[in-house]
Short mmCIF file of C-alpha atoms in Angstrom, two decimals:
data_model
loop_
_atom_site.label_atom_id
_atom_site.label_comp_id
_atom_site.label_asym_id
_atom_site.label_seq_id
_atom_site.Cartn_x
_atom_site.Cartn_y
_atom_site.Cartn_z
CA UNK V 80 20.49 48.37 26.96
CA UNK V 81 17.38 46.74 26.56
CA UNK V 82 16.28 49.75 24.28
CA UNK V 83 19.57 49.16 22.09
CA UNK V 84 18.44 45.50 21.83
CA UNK V 85 14.70 46.17 21.20
CA UNK V 86 15.84 48.76 18.22
CA UNK V 87 18.27 45.89 16.75
CA UNK V 88 15.61 43.31 16.81
CA UNK V 89 13.56 45.76 15.09
CA UNK V 90 15.35 47.31 12.51
CA UNK V 91 16.38 43.90 11.30
CA UNK V 92 13.05 42.34 11.42
CA UNK V 93 11.98 45.61 9.53
CA UNK V 94 14.43 45.65 7.02
CA UNK V 95 13.65 41.25 6.05
CA UNK V 96 9.59 42.12 6.14
CA UNK V 97 10.41 44.92 3.83
CA UNK V 98 12.25 42.83 1.37
CA UNK V 99 9.75 40.60 1.23
CA UNK V 100 6.75 42.43 0.77
CA UNK V 101 8.03 44.23 -2.36
CA UNK V 102 6.63 41.34 -4.12
CA UNK V 103 3.26 42.98 -3.70
CA UNK V 104 4.45 46.36 -5.30
CA UNK V 105 6.83 45.20 -8.09
CA UNK V 106 8.84 41.94 -9.00
CA UNK V 107 12.29 42.80 -8.75
CA UNK V 108 14.50 40.17 -9.92
CA UNK V 109 16.98 41.03 -7.61
CA UNK V 110 15.20 39.78 -4.91
CA UNK V 111 13.53 37.03 -6.85
CA UNK V 112 15.17 34.46 -4.50
CA UNK V 113 14.23 36.14 -1.55
CA UNK V 114 10.53 35.94 -2.42
CA UNK V 115 11.09 31.94 -2.69
CA UNK V 116 11.70 32.29 0.86
CA UNK V 117 8.91 34.28 2.09
CA UNK V 118 7.59 31.39 4.69
CA UNK V 119 10.93 30.93 6.15
CA UNK V 120 11.94 34.57 6.49
CA UNK V 121 8.36 35.75 7.77
CA UNK V 122 8.81 32.89 10.25
CA UNK V 123 12.01 34.21 11.19
CA UNK V 124 11.02 38.05 11.37
CA UNK V 125 8.19 36.60 13.59
CA UNK V 126 10.75 35.04 16.10
CA UNK V 127 12.64 38.19 15.93
CA UNK V 128 9.69 40.33 16.86
CA UNK V 129 8.70 37.68 19.91
CA UNK V 130 12.38 38.10 20.93
CA UNK V 131 12.36 41.98 20.87
CA UNK V 132 9.09 42.02 22.82
CA UNK V 133 10.26 39.59 25.30
CA UNK V 134 13.57 42.42 25.94
CA UNK V 135 10.52 45.13 26.15
CA UNK V 136 7.11 45.58 25.74
CA UNK V 137 6.47 48.16 22.55
CA UNK V 138 3.86 48.60 20.19
CA UNK V 139 6.33 48.40 17.38
CA UNK V 140 7.28 45.04 18.04
CA UNK V 141 3.57 44.12 18.25
CA UNK V 142 3.28 45.57 14.70
CA UNK V 143 5.91 43.46 13.25
CA UNK V 144 5.05 40.49 14.58
CA UNK V 145 1.39 40.68 12.98
CA UNK V 146 3.14 41.95 9.88
CA UNK V 147 5.32 38.82 9.67
CA UNK V 148 2.19 36.31 10.64
CA UNK V 149 0.43 37.80 7.74
CA UNK V 150 3.40 37.16 5.28
CA UNK V 151 4.01 33.69 6.41
CA UNK V 152 -0.05 33.13 6.82
CA UNK V 153 -0.01 34.53 2.55
CA UNK V 154 2.91 32.21 1.87
CA UNK V 155 1.00 28.91 3.16
CA UNK V 156 -2.25 30.23 0.80
CA UNK V 157 0.07 30.91 -2.08
CA UNK V 158 1.66 27.28 -1.78
CA UNK V 159 -1.40 25.69 -1.47
CA UNK V 160 -3.43 27.53 -4.53
CA UNK V 161 -1.98 25.17 -6.96
CA UNK V 162 -2.88 22.47 -5.19
CA UNK V 163 -4.63 19.14 -6.91
CA UNK V 164 -7.44 17.33 -5.29
CA UNK V 165 -5.60 14.22 -3.90
CA UNK V 166 -6.06 11.01 -5.69
CA UNK V 167 -7.02 7.62 -4.11
CA UNK V 168 -4.19 5.85 -3.09
CA UNK V 169 -5.86 2.26 -4.44
CA UNK V 170 -5.93 3.96 -8.31
CA UNK V 171 -2.59 2.74 -10.20
CA UNK V 172 -0.33 5.19 -11.93
CA UNK V 173 -0.52 5.87 -15.48
CA UNK V 174 3.64 6.03 -15.16
CA UNK V 175 6.17 7.12 -13.27
CA UNK V 176 8.52 10.36 -13.69
CA UNK V 177 12.21 10.75 -12.14
CA UNK V 178 13.49 14.00 -12.75
CA UNK V 179 16.28 15.17 -10.85
CA UNK V 180 19.58 17.63 -11.52
CA UNK V 181 22.73 15.56 -11.05
CA UNK V 182 25.40 18.86 -11.02
CA UNK V 183 27.39 18.65 -14.10
CA UNK V 184 30.67 18.21 -12.10
CA UNK V 185 29.76 14.95 -10.57
CA UNK V 186 31.53 12.57 -12.01
CA UNK V 187 32.30 10.50 -9.28
CA UNK V 188 28.53 9.74 -8.51
CA UNK V 189 27.91 9.02 -12.61
CA UNK V 190 27.56 5.09 -11.84
CA UNK V 191 25.48 5.50 -8.79
CA UNK V 192 23.16 7.50 -10.19
CA UNK V 193 23.01 5.57 -13.30
CA UNK V 194 22.29 2.57 -11.12
CA UNK V 195 19.36 4.38 -9.07
CA UNK V 196 17.53 5.30 -12.65
CA UNK V 197 18.00 1.66 -13.66
CA UNK V 198 16.26 0.57 -10.32
CA UNK V 199 13.65 3.22 -10.32
CA UNK V 200 11.27 1.80 -11.90
CA UNK V 201 10.20 5.27 -13.44
CA UNK V 202 9.01 5.18 -16.85
CA UNK V 203 10.53 8.45 -17.94
CA UNK V 204 13.77 10.17 -16.48
CA UNK V 205 14.79 13.54 -16.88
CA UNK V 206 18.20 14.20 -16.01
CA UNK V 207 19.53 17.60 -16.16
CA UNK V 208 23.64 18.90 -16.17
CA UNK V 209 23.67 15.06 -17.45
CA UNK V 210 27.30 15.11 -18.04
CA UNK V 211 28.14 12.83 -15.22
CA UNK V 212 26.49 9.87 -17.15
CA UNK V 213 27.00 10.15 -20.43
CA UNK V 214 29.90 7.44 -20.60
CA UNK V 215 26.69 5.26 -18.51
CA UNK V 216 24.24 6.21 -21.34
CA UNK V 217 25.06 2.16 -23.14
CA UNK V 218 23.29 0.57 -19.96
CA UNK V 219 21.02 3.16 -19.07
CA UNK V 220 19.65 2.37 -22.68
CA UNK V 221 19.77 -1.18 -21.74
CA UNK V 222 16.49 -0.38 -19.83
CA UNK V 223 15.68 3.13 -21.40
CA UNK V 224 16.20 2.35 -25.23
CA UNK V 225 14.90 5.81 -26.35
CA UNK V 226 16.14 9.22 -25.48
CA UNK V 227 16.65 12.85 -26.16
CA UNK V 228 19.97 14.77 -25.46
CA UNK V 229 23.53 13.77 -24.95
CA UNK V 230 24.14 13.58 -28.55
CA UNK V 231 20.72 13.52 -29.82
CA UNK V 232 19.26 16.49 -31.02
CA UNK V 233 21.86 18.22 -29.50
CA UNK V 234 25.57 17.71 -29.01
CA UNK V 235 25.51 18.63 -25.25
CA UNK V 236 25.03 16.68 -22.20
CA UNK V 237 22.67 19.26 -20.30
CA UNK V 238 19.60 18.22 -20.56
CA UNK V 239 18.84 14.10 -21.18
CA UNK V 240 15.09 12.55 -21.50
CA UNK V 241 15.01 8.85 -21.17
CA UNK V 242 12.20 6.65 -21.69
CA UNK V 243 11.12 3.41 -21.75
CA UNK V 244 8.64 3.94 -24.91
CA UNK V 245 9.21 5.66 -27.84
CA UNK V 246 9.52 9.50 -28.02
CA UNK V 247 7.05 11.04 -30.41
CA UNK V 248 8.06 14.23 -32.45
CA UNK V 249 10.90 14.80 -29.95
CA UNK V 250 12.82 18.29 -30.04
CA UNK V 251 15.05 20.83 -28.47
CA UNK V 252 13.96 24.40 -27.98
CA UNK V 253 15.86 26.93 -26.37
CA UNK V 254 14.38 29.40 -23.58
CA UNK V 255 15.09 33.24 -23.24
CA UNK V 256 18.55 34.61 -24.08
CA UNK V 257 21.26 33.19 -22.03
CA UNK V 258 21.49 29.53 -22.76
CA UNK V 259 20.76 27.44 -25.25
CA UNK V 260 18.98 23.61 -25.53
CA UNK V 261 17.90 23.94 -22.16
CA UNK V 262 14.25 22.67 -23.28
CA UNK V 263 13.17 19.35 -24.26
CA UNK V 264 9.66 18.95 -25.92
CA UNK V 265 8.50 15.44 -26.62
CA UNK V 266 4.92 12.98 -26.60
CA UNK V 267 5.19 9.60 -25.04
CA UNK V 268 2.05 6.83 -25.78
CA UNK V 269 1.12 5.33 -22.79
CA UNK V 270 -1.51 2.34 -24.01
CA UNK V 271 -3.35 4.92 -26.53
CA UNK V 272 -2.88 7.46 -23.82
CA UNK V 273 -0.92 10.44 -25.47
CA UNK V 274 1.36 12.93 -22.80
CA UNK V 275 3.33 15.76 -23.74
CA UNK V 276 6.61 16.02 -21.76
CA UNK V 277 8.50 19.34 -20.92
CA UNK V 278 11.63 19.06 -19.30
CA UNK V 279 13.11 22.30 -18.54
CA UNK V 280 16.21 24.23 -17.09
CA UNK V 281 15.53 27.65 -15.76
CA UNK V 282 18.24 30.11 -15.08
CA UNK V 283 18.87 31.50 -11.57
CA UNK V 284 16.36 34.26 -11.06
CA UNK V 285 18.68 37.00 -9.93
CA UNK V 286 20.61 36.55 -13.01
CA UNK V 287 18.91 40.15 -14.69
CA UNK V 288 15.65 39.07 -16.15
CA UNK V 289 16.53 36.20 -17.97
CA UNK V 290 14.36 33.60 -15.80
CA UNK V 291 11.13 35.75 -16.37
CA UNK V 292 11.96 35.85 -20.27
CA UNK V 293 12.24 31.89 -19.94
CA UNK V 294 8.82 31.85 -18.01
CA UNK V 295 7.34 33.55 -20.82
CA UNK V 296 8.86 31.11 -23.34
CA UNK V 297 7.33 28.56 -21.73
CA UNK V 298 3.86 30.51 -21.47
CA UNK V 299 3.57 30.94 -24.98
CA UNK V 300 5.03 26.99 -25.54
CA UNK V 301 2.77 25.25 -23.34
CA UNK V 302 -0.59 26.14 -24.91
CA UNK V 303 0.38 24.61 -28.30
CA UNK V 304 0.62 21.13 -26.56
CA UNK V 305 -2.81 20.03 -25.99
CA UNK V 306 -4.10 17.52 -23.52
CA UNK V 307 -2.51 15.94 -20.76
CA UNK V 308 1.01 17.47 -19.96
CA UNK V 309 4.09 17.50 -17.34
CA UNK V 310 6.55 20.37 -16.99
CA UNK V 311 9.65 18.83 -14.74
CA UNK V 312 12.82 20.50 -14.11
CA UNK V 313 14.94 22.78 -12.24
CA UNK V 314 13.25 26.19 -12.14
CA UNK V 315 16.03 27.57 -9.86
CA UNK V 316 13.31 29.05 -7.60
CA UNK V 317 10.10 28.42 -5.69
CA UNK V 318 6.61 27.95 -6.59
CA UNK V 319 6.77 31.67 -4.60
CA UNK V 320 8.01 33.42 -7.08
CA UNK V 321 5.81 35.68 -8.81
CA UNK V 322 6.75 34.38 -12.28
CA UNK V 323 5.86 31.10 -11.37
CA UNK V 324 2.74 32.05 -9.73
CA UNK V 325 1.95 33.72 -13.00
CA UNK V 326 2.92 30.53 -15.65
CA UNK V 327 0.60 28.21 -13.20
CA UNK V 328 -2.23 30.41 -13.31
CA UNK V 329 -1.85 31.44 -16.81
CA UNK V 330 -1.43 27.35 -17.76
CA UNK V 331 -3.86 25.87 -15.18
CA UNK V 332 -0.77 23.65 -14.11
CA UNK V 333 -1.15 22.01 -10.64
CA UNK V 334 0.92 20.33 -8.20
CA UNK V 335 0.68 18.24 -5.02
CA UNK V 336 -0.09 19.32 -1.22
CA UNK V 337 3.54 20.03 -0.35
CA UNK V 338 6.41 19.80 -2.50
CA UNK V 339 9.29 18.36 -1.12
CA UNK V 340 12.13 20.83 -0.24
CA UNK V 341 15.23 19.85 -3.23
CA UNK V 342 17.48 22.94 -2.34
CA UNK V 343 19.89 23.61 -0.24
CA UNK V 344 20.77 19.61 0.29
CA UNK V 345 22.16 20.57 3.93
CA UNK V 346 18.65 21.97 4.65
CA UNK V 347 16.93 18.79 4.00
CA UNK V 348 13.08 19.31 4.67
CA UNK V 349 13.60 22.41 5.55
CA UNK V 350 14.89 23.50 2.69
CA UNK V 351 13.02 25.22 -0.31
CA UNK V 352 11.61 23.33 -3.79
CA UNK V 353 13.14 24.78 -6.58
CA UNK V 354 13.17 21.21 -8.48
CA UNK V 355 9.49 20.85 -9.62
CA UNK V 356 7.25 18.60 -11.48
CA UNK V 357 3.60 20.27 -12.64
CA UNK V 358 0.92 18.55 -14.30
CA UNK V 359 -1.62 19.82 -16.43
CA UNK V 360 -5.43 18.12 -16.95
CA UNK V 361 -6.75 15.96 -17.28
CA UNK V 362 -3.11 14.74 -16.07
CA UNK V 363 -3.07 14.77 -12.60
CA UNK V 364 -0.44 13.65 -9.70
CA UNK V 365 -0.99 11.13 -7.49
CA UNK V 366 2.54 11.92 -5.46
CA UNK V 367 5.63 13.22 -5.36
CA UNK V 368 7.85 12.22 -3.48
CA UNK V 369 12.26 13.01 -2.77
CA UNK V 370 14.91 10.91 -3.58
CA UNK V 371 16.79 10.91 0.11
CA UNK V 372 20.36 10.33 -1.22
CA UNK V 373 21.57 13.24 -3.32
CA UNK V 374 24.30 11.21 -4.78
CA UNK V 375 26.90 13.92 -4.15
CA UNK V 376 24.66 16.76 -6.80
CA UNK V 377 23.74 19.84 -4.76
CA UNK V 378 19.90 18.70 -5.45
CA UNK V 379 17.84 16.32 -4.31
CA UNK V 380 15.91 14.51 -6.99
CA UNK V 381 12.43 14.24 -7.21
CA UNK V 382 10.19 10.83 -8.14
CA UNK V 383 6.36 11.30 -9.24
CA UNK V 384 3.21 8.89 -10.09
CA UNK V 385 0.55 10.33 -12.80
CA UNK V 386 -2.73 9.47 -13.17
CA UNK V 387 -5.36 10.74 -16.33
CA UNK V 388 -8.53 11.53 -15.65
CA UNK V 389 -11.72 10.43 -17.96
#
């Protein structure tokens, strides 16, 4: 009986380790979502290995435990690779950004989401799958008189960017080949300091290779926008995904020490961050925090503060 239990634990652990380890051989899109959970799965595999060893001491249990700990450790290393130096808490922020995928059928919470955005104190608001707040635009525009999306530059109401300051040359771009008009590009002047804003909504990573193509498009667009830059939105995958890591390295993007988990909402802080706010020098993130109320969405929103280095 003990041999059977040990065998079951070992087989399951081996399958998990094999699935996660494939990232080091080839970026296979069907496993992209698995790669986002590398840390979670590695910890689970380590726990299963320990359980197997409690049932029966065997060299294979120690092997799977060692490999699991290596995968977990490398997951932590990859998450910290793009962390920017901490900003002094007393240093005033140049601006604040709210980014939130509110879910396109979340109409019952549209008014509450609009209330939250107005009261947030954010200078710029990115709302993805924004149709539930389209009817709230008249009062949103009293606080954020400048915007793109939901009838401005595109008929759809998927990506909406609201700003207290004028948007310079705002435009809509498409990413990849699957969805259209899911990237907004604009520039905002903060008292003489111009900052480029990209609000992106990427497709799910297991939809063929479309996610990778969207990352490639971003990799071409970002260099065309010199100076401080923000890339924010719903990536539908974590920073551990190989294609996101590729973009971060290529474009010199940075993040905070611990990205808040935004999905699934039932997992709370034990979920994964699939919604991101990245910065490019000389812009730096001072802080990123999760909005604890999901307002009926299947994502948590994010609030970030930025500074610009001389």
